[in-house]
XYZ file of C-alpha atoms in Angstrom:
296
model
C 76.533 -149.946 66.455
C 78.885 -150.897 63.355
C 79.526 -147.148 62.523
C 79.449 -145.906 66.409
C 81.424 -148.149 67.929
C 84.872 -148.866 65.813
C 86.643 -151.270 68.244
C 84.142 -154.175 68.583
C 81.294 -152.984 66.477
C 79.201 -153.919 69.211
C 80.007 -157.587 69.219
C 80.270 -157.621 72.459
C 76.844 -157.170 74.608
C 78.770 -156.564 77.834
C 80.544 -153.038 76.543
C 77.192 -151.561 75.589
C 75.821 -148.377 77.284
C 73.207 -145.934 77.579
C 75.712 -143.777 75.167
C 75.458 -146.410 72.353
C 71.347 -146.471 72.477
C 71.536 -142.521 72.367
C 73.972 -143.018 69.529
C 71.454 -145.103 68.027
C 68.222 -143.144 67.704
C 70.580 -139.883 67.013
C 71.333 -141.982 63.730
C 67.862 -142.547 63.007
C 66.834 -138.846 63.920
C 69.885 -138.055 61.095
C 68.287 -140.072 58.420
C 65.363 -138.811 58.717
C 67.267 -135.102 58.387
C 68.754 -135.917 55.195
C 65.644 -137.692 53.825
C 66.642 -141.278 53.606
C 63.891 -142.462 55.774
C 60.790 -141.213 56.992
C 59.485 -139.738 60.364
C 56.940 -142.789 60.417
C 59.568 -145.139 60.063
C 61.931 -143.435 62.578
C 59.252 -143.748 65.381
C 58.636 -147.601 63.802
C 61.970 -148.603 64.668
C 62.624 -147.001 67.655
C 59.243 -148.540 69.376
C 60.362 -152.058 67.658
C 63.998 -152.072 69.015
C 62.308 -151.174 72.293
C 60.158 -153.866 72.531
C 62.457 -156.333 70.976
C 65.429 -155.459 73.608
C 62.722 -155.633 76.024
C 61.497 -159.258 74.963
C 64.996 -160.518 74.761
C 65.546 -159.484 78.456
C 62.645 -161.467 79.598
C 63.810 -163.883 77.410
C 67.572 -164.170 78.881
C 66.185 -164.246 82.576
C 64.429 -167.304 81.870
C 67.343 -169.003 79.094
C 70.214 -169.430 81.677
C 73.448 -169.023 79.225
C 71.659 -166.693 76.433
C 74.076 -163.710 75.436
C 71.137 -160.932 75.955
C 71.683 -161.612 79.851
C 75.049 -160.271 79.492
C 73.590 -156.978 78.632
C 73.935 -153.945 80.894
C 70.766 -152.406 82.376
C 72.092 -149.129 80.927
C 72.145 -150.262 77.344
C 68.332 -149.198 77.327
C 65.329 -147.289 75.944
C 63.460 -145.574 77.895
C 59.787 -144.261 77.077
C 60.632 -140.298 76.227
C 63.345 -141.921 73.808
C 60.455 -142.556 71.097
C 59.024 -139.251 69.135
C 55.986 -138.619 69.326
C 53.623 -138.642 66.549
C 53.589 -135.383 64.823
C 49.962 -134.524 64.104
C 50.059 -131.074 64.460
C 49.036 -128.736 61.461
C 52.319 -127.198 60.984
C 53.092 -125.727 57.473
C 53.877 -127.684 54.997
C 52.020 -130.480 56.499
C 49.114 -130.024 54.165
C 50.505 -129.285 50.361
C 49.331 -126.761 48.570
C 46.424 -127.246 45.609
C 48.999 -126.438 42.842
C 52.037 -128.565 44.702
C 49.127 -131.483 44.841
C 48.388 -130.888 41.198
C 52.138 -130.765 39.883
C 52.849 -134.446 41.738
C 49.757 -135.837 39.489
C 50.973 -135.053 36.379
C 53.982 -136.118 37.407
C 52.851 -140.280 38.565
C 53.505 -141.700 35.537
C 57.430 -140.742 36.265
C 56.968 -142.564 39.534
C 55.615 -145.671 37.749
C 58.619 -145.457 35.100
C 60.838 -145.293 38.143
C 59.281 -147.706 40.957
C 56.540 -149.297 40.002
C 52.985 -149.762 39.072
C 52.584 -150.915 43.479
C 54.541 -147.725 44.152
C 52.006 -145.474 41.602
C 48.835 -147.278 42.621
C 49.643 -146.725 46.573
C 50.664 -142.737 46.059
C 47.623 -142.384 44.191
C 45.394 -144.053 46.335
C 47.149 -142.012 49.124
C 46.086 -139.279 47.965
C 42.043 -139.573 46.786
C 41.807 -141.545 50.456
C 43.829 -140.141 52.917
C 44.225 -142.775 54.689
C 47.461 -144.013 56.734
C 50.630 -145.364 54.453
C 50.235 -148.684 56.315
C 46.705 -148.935 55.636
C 47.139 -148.568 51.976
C 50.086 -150.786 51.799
C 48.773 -153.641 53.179
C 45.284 -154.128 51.638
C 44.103 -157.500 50.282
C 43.318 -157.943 46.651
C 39.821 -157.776 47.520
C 39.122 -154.970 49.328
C 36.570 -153.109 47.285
C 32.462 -153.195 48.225
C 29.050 -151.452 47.345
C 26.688 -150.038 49.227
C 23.142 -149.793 48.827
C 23.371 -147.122 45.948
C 25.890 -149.198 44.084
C 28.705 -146.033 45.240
C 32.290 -147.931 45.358
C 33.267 -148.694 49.167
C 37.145 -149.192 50.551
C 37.339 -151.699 53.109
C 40.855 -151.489 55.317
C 42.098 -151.829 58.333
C 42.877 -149.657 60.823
C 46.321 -150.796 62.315
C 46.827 -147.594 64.745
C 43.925 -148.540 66.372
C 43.086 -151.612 65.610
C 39.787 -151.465 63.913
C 38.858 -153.658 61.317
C 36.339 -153.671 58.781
C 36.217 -149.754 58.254
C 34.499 -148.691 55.064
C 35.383 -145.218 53.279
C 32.959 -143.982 49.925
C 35.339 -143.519 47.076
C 35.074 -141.727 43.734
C 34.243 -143.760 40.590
C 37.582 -142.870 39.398
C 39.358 -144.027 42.375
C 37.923 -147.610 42.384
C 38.487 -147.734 38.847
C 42.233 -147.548 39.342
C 41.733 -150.390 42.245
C 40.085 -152.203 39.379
C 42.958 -151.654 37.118
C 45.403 -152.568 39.820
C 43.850 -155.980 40.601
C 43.598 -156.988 36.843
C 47.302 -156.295 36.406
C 47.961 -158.141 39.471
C 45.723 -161.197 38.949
C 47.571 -161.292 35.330
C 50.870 -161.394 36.858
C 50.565 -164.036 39.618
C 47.887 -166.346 37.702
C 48.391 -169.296 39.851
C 47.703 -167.806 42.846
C 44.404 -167.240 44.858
C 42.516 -163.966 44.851
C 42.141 -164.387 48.742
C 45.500 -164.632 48.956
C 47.331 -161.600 46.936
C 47.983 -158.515 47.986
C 46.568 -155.501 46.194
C 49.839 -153.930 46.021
C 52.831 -156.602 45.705
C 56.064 -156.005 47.515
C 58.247 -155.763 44.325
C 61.204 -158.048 45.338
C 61.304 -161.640 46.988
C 58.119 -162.117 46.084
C 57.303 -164.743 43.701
C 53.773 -165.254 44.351
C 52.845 -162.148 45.188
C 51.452 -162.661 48.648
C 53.730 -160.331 50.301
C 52.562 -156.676 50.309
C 54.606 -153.525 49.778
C 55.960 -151.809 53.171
C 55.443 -147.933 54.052
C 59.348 -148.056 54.238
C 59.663 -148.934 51.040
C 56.990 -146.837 49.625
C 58.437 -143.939 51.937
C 62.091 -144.416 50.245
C 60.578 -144.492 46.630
C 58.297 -141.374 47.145
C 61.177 -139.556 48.325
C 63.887 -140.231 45.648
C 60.584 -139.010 42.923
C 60.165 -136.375 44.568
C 63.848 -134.952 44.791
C 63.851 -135.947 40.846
C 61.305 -133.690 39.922
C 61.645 -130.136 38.744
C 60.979 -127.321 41.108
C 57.882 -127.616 42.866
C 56.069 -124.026 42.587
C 53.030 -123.241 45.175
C 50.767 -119.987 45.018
C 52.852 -117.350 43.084
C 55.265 -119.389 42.127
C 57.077 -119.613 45.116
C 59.008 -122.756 45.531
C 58.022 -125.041 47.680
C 60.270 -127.551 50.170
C 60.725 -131.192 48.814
C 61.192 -132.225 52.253
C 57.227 -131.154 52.987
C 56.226 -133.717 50.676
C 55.598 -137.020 52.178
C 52.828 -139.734 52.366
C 51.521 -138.730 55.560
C 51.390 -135.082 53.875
C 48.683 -136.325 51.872
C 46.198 -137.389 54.687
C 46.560 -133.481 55.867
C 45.554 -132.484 52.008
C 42.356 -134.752 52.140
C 41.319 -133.685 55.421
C 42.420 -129.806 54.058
C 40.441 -130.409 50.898
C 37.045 -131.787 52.577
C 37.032 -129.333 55.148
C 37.636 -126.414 52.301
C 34.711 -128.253 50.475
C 32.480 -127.314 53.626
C 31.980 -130.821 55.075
C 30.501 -130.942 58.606
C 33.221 -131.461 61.342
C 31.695 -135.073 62.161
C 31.456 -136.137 59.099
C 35.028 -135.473 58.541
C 35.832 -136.886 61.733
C 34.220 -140.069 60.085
C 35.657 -140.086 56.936
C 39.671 -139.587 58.620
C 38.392 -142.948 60.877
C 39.144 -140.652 64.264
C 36.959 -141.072 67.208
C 37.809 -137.681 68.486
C 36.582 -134.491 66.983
C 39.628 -132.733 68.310
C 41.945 -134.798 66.219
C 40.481 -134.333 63.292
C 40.390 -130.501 64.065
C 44.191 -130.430 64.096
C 44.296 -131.922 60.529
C 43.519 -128.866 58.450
C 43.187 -124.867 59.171
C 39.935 -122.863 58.605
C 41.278 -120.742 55.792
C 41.086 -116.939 54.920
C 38.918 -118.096 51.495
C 36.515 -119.788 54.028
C 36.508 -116.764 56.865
C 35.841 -114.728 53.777
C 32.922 -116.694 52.494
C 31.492 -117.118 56.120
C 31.647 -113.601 56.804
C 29.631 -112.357 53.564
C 26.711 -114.909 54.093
């Protein structure tokens, strides 16, 4: 409102219009353009202000005298106004093997530059696949067995509200978890293990309860990324920046796993969908794998 509207900054609740929410989620839809925030967050924020300018109406009808009743019915969102989720397998939505392998040589930059919460959540990002919100806001203690002593994540599934969901992990993967909650535990002593987060926001946070956001794990990501050299995919083309995201990596674990021949349900497992048809829009039956199936 500050930088749309230059006479009262939108001070004033009564000279707000459907032209200043457009204005609105046209600036987030630009900052997403030039990188500075993510699509995720973009769709965040829009559904938040929604609800929020929604609540406050209720709110105002109620609270005789509160300024939010002073607010034109036009100065609205509307349903369409929120993007939908992109899920699609567009290009560049699952990054390339060599593209993959170039950003894990390159984590110990990110750590240098962000963070060992920052490193710790890209990594786990990509062995897991799971959701940037997911990852962010694990517990301390999130780790389990199962019968065959195999490592075990244990997260939450905020989209859909599932709790308790379990996903087999490589030895190497929980050994970075392990890693990660040793450094942690050593830096906020005093506190209780039920009580930290796995990955601690880095600022404001003296006692390391509060966990890292996906908007501030989006923001880092991106300024690595633009730092590094040239990304080079399959003959050394170069490959866009701007394809390289957290959600990309979700797309490269369900691309890697169905390359690796897993069964369609068991993927459909593993990405936590309960349609088969989602998880079919996640990765592309490749021309190595039409190959191989045709020769057998």
């Amino acid at each position: 409102m500050r930088l749309h509207r230059a006479d009262d900054h939108g001070d004033i609740p009564e000279h707000l219009s459907r032209g200043d929410a457009i204005s609105f989620l046209n600036r987030l839809a630009y900052l997403v353009s030039v990188g500075k925030i993510s699509q995720d967050a973009r769709i965040k924020d829009c559904r938040n202000v929604k609800r929020a300018l929604g609540d406050l109406r209720n709110r105002g009808k109620r609270l005789p005298g509160n300024d939010i009743a002073a607010l034109p019915l036009e100065f609205s969102f509307f349903p369409e106004d929120i993007p939908r989720q992109d899920i699609s397998d567009e290009p560049g939505r699952c990054l390339p093997e060599q593209v993959l392998a170039q950003l894990c040589r390159s984590l110990p930059e990110l750590e240098e530059r962000s963070g060992s919460s920052i490193r710790v959540a890209t990594e786990l990002l990509i062995d897991t696949g799971r959701r940037p919100d997911e990852i962010c806001r694990l517990p301390w203690d999130f780790l389990a067995t199962d019968a065959s002593g195999k490592s075990m994540l244990i997260y939450h599934d905020y989209k859909n509200n599932r709790s308790g969901r379990r996903l087999p992990i490589a030895d190497a993967t929980a050994e970075v978890v392990r890693n990660q909650q040793r450094a942690v535990q050593d830096q906020f002593p005093d506190t209780p293990l039920g009580e930290l987060a796995l990955l601690p926001a880095p600022k404001r946070n003296p006692h390391g309860t509060r966990c890292l956001t996906d908007t501030s794990l989006s923001s880092a990501h991106r300024n690595w990324v633009d730092a590094l050299p040239v990304l080079l995919a399959d003959g050394d083309i170069e490959f866009n920046k701007q394809s390289v995201f957290p959600y990309a990596y979700r797309h490269s674990y369900a691309q890697r796993h169905a390359d690796a021949g897993v069964p369609p349900d068991v993927l459909r497992d593993l990405m936590g969908h309960r349609s088969m048809v989602i998880t079919q829009s996640y990765y592309r039956i490749t021309g190595k794998r039409m190959r191989q199936a045709s020769s057998e």
